[in-house]
JSON list of C-alpha atoms in Angstrom, two decimals:
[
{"chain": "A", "resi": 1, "resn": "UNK", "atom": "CA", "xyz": [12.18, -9.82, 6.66]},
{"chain": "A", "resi": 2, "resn": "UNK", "atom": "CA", "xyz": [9.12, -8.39, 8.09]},
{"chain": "A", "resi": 3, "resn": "UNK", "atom": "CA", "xyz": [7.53, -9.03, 11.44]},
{"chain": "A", "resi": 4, "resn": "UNK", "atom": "CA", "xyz": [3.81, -8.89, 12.16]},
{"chain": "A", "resi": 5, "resn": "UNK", "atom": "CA", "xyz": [1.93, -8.83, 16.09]},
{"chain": "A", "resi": 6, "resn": "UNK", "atom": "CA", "xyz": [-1.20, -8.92, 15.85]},
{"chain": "A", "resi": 7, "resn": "UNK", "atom": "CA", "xyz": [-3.16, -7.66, 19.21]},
{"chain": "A", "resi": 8, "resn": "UNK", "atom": "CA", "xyz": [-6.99, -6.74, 19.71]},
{"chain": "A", "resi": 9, "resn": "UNK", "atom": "CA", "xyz": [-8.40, -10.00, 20.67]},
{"chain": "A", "resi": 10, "resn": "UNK", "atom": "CA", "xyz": [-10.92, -11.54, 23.01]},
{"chain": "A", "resi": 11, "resn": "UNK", "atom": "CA", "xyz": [-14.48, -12.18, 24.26]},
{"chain": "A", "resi": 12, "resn": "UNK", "atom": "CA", "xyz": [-17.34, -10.73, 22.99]},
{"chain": "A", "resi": 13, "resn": "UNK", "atom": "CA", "xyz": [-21.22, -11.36, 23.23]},
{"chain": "A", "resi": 14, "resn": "UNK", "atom": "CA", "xyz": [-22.74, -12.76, 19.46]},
{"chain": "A", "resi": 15, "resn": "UNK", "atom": "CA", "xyz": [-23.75, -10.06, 17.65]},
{"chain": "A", "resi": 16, "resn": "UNK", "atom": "CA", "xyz": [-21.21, -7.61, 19.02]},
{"chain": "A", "resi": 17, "resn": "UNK", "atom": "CA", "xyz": [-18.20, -6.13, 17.60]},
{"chain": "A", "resi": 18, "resn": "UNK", "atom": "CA", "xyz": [-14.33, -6.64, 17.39]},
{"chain": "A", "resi": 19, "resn": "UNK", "atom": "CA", "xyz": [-11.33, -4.96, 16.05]},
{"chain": "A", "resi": 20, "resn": "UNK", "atom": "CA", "xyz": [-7.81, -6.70, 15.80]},
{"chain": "A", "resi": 21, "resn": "UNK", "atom": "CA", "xyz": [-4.91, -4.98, 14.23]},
{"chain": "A", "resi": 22, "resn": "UNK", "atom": "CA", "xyz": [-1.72, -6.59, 12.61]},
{"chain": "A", "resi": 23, "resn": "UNK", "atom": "CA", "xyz": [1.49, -4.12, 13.10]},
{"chain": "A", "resi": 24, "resn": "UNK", "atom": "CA", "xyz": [4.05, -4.65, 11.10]},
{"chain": "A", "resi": 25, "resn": "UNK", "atom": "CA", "xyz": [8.08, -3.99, 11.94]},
{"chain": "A", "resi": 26, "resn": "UNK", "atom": "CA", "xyz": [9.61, -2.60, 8.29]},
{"chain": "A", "resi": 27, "resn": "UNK", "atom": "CA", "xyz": [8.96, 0.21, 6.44]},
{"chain": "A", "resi": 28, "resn": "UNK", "atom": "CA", "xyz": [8.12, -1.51, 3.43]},
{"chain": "A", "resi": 29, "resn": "UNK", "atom": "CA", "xyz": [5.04, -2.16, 4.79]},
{"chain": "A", "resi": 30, "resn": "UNK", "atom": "CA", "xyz": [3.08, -0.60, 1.74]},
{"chain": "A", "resi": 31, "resn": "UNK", "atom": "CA", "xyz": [4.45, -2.43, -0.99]},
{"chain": "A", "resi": 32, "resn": "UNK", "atom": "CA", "xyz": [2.81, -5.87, 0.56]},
{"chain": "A", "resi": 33, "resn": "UNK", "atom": "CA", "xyz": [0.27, -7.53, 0.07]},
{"chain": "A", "resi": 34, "resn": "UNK", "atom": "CA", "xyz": [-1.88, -8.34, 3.86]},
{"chain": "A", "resi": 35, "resn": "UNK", "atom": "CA", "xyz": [-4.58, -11.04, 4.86]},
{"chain": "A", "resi": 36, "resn": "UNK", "atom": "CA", "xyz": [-6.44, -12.25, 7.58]},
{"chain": "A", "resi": 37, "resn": "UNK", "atom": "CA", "xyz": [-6.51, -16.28, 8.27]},
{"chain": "A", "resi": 38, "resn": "UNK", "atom": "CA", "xyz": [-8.28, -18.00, 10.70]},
{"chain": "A", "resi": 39, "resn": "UNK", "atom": "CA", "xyz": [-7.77, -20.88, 12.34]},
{"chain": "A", "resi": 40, "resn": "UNK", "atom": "CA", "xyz": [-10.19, -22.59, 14.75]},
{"chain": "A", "resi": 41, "resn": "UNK", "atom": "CA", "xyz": [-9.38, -25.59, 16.86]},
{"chain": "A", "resi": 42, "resn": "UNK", "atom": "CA", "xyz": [-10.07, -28.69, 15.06]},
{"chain": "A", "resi": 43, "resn": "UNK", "atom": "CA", "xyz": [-10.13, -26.71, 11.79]},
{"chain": "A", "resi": 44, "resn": "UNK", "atom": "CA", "xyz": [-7.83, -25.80, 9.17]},
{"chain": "A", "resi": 45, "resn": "UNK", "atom": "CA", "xyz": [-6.87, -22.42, 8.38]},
{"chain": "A", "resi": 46, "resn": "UNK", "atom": "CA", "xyz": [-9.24, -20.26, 6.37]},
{"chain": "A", "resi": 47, "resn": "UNK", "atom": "CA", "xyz": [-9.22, -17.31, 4.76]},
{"chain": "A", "resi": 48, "resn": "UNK", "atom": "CA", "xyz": [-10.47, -14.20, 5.88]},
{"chain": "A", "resi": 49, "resn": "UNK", "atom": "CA", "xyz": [-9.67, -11.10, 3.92]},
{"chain": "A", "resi": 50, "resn": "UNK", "atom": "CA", "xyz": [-7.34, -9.48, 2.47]},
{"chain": "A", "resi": 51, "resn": "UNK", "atom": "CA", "xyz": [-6.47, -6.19, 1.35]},
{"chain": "A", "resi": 52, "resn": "UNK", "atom": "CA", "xyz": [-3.30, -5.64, -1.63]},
{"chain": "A", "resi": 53, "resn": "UNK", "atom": "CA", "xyz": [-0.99, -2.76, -1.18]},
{"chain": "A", "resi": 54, "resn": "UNK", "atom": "CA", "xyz": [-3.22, -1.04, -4.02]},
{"chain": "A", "resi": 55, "resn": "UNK", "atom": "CA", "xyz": [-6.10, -1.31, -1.61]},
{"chain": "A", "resi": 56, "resn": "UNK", "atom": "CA", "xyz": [-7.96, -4.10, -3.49]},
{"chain": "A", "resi": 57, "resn": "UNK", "atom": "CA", "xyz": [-9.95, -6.46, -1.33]},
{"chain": "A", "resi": 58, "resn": "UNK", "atom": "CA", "xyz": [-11.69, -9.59, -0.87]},
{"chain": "A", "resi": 59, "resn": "UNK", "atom": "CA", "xyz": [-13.25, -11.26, 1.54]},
{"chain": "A", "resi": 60, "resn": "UNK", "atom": "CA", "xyz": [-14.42, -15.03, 2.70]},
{"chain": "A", "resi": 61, "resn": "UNK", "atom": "CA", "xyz": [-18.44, -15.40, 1.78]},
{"chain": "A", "resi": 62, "resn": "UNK", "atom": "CA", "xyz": [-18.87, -16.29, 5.33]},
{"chain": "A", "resi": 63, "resn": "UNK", "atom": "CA", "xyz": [-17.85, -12.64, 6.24]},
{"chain": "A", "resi": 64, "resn": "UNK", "atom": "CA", "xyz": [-18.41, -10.69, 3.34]},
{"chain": "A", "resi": 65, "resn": "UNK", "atom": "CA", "xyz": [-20.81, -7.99, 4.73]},
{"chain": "A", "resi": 66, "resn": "UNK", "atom": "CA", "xyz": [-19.83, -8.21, 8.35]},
{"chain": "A", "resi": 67, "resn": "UNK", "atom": "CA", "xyz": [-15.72, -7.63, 8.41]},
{"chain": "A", "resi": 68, "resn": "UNK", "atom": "CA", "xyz": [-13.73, -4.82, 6.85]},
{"chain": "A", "resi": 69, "resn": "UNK", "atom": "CA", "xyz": [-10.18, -4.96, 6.25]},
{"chain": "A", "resi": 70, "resn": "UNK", "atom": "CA", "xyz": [-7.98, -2.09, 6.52]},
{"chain": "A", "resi": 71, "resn": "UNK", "atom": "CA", "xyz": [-4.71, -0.70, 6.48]},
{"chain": "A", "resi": 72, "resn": "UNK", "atom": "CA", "xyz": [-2.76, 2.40, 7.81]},
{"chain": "A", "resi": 73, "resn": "UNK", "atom": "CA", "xyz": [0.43, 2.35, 5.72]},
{"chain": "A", "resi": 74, "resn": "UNK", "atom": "CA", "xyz": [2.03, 5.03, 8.08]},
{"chain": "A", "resi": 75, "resn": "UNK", "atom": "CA", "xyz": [1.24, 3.33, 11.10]},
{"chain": "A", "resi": 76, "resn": "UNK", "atom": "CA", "xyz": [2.64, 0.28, 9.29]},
{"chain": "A", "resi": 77, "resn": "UNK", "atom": "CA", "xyz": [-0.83, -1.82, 10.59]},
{"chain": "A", "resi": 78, "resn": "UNK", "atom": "CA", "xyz": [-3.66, -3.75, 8.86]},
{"chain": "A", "resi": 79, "resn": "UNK", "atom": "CA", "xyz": [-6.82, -3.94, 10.49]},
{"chain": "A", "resi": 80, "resn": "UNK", "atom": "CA", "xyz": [-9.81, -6.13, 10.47]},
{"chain": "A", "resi": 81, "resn": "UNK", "atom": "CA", "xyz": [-13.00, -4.46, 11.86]},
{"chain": "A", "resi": 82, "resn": "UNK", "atom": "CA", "xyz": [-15.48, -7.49, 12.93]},
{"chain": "A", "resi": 83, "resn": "UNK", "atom": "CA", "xyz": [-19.50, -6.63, 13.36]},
{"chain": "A", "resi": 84, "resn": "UNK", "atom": "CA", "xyz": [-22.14, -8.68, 13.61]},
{"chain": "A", "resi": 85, "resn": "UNK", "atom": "CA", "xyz": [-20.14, -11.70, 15.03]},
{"chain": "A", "resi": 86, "resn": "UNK", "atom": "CA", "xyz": [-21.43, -15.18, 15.61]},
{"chain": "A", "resi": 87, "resn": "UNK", "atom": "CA", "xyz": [-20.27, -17.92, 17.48]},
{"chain": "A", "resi": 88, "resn": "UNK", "atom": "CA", "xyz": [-18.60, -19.63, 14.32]},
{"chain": "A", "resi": 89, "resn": "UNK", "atom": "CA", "xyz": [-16.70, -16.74, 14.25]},
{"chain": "A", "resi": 90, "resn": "UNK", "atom": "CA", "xyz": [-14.56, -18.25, 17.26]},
{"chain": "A", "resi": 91, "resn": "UNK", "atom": "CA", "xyz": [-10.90, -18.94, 16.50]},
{"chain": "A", "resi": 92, "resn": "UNK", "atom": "CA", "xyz": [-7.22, -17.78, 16.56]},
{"chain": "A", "resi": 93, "resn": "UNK", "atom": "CA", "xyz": [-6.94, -14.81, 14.15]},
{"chain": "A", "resi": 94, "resn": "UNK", "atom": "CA", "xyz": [-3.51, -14.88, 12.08]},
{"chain": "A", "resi": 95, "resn": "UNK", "atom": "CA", "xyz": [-2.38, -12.01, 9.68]},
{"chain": "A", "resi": 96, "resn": "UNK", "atom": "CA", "xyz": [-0.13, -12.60, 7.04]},
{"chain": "A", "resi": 97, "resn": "UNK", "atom": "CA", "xyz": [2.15, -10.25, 4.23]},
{"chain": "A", "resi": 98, "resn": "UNK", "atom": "CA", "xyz": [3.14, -11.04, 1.18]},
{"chain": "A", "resi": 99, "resn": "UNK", "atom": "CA", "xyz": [4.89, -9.35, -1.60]},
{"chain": "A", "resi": 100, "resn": "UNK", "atom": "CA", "xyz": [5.02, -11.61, -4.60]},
{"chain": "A", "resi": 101, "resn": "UNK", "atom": "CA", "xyz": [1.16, -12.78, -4.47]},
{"chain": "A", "resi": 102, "resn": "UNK", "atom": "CA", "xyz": [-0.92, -12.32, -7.84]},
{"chain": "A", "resi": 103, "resn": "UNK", "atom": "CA", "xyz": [-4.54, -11.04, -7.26]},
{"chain": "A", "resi": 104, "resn": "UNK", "atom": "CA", "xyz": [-5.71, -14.56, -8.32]},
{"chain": "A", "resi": 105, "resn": "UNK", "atom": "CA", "xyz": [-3.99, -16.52, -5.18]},
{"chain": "A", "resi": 106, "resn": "UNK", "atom": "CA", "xyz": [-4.90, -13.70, -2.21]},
{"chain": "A", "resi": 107, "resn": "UNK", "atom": "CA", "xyz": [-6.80, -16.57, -0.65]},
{"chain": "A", "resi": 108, "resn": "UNK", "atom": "CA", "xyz": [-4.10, -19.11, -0.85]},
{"chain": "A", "resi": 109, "resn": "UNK", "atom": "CA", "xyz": [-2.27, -19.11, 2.53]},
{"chain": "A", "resi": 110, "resn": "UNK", "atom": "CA", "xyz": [0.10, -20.69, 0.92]},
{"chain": "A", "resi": 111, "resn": "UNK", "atom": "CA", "xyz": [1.17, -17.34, -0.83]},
{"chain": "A", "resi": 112, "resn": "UNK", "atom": "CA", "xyz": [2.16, -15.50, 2.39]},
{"chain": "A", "resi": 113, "resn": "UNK", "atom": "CA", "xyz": [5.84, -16.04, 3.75]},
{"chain": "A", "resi": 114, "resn": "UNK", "atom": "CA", "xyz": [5.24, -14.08, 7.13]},
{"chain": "A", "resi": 115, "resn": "UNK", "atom": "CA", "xyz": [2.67, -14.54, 9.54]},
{"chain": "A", "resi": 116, "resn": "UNK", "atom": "CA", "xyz": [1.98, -13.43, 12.72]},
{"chain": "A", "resi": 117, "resn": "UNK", "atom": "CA", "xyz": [1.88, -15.58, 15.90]},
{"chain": "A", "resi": 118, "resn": "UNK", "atom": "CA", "xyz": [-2.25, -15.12, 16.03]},
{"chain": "A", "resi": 119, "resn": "UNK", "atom": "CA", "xyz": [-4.82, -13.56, 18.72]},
{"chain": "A", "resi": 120, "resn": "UNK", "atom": "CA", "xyz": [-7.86, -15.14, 20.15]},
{"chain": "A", "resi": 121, "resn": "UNK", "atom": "CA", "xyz": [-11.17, -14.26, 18.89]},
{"chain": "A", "resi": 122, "resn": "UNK", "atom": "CA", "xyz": [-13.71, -15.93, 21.40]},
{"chain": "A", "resi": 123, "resn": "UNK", "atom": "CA", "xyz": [-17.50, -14.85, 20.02]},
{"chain": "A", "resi": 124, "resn": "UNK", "atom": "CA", "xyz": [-20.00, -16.48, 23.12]},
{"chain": "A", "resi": 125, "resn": "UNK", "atom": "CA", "xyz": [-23.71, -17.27, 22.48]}
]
């Protein structure tokens, strides 16, 4: 069973930048499927992006332009590369893995069967 940590988080001015990265424990890191969620308080879970283990993406319309995903298969970590942030932005920033997702249900969190325990992505005004 993998394991993800994700680390990177914090507090950063709107309009400023933020990367937080998702390492994963097993070597089989490649053959999964990885996402970003987020969750804000009050709010349930969103999607982010994600990124297959062919290096297809897709991304939320409320980021799409303004986040990258990424992955470094040998350093068994996903990234997600945040510019441009906005106060909406604010919330608790889960990744996820998955190896038996279709392309068609990447945004269902649903899909994912490991998560990480989330970092804090605080965007001020």
């Amino acid at each position: 069973q993998i394991q993800l940590l994700e680390s990177g988080g914090g507090l950063v001015q709107a309009g400023g930048s933020l990367r937080v990265s998702c390492a994963a424990s097993r070597l089989a890191f490649s053959t999964y499927h990885m996402a970003w969620f987020r969750q804000a308080p009050g709010k349930e879970r969103e999607f982010v992006a994600a990124m297959t283990w062919t290096s297809n993406t897709d991304y939320a319309d409320a980021v799409k332009g303004r986040f990258t995903i990424s992955r470094d298969n040998a350093k068994n970590t996903v990234y997600l590369q945040m510019n441009s942030l906005k106060p909406e932005d604010t919330a608790v920033y889960s990744c996820a893995a998955g190896a038996q997702i279709s392309i068609r249900n990447l945004r269902d969190p649903a899909q994912y069967n490991h998560w990480g325990q989330g970092t804090q992505v605080t965007v001020s005004s």
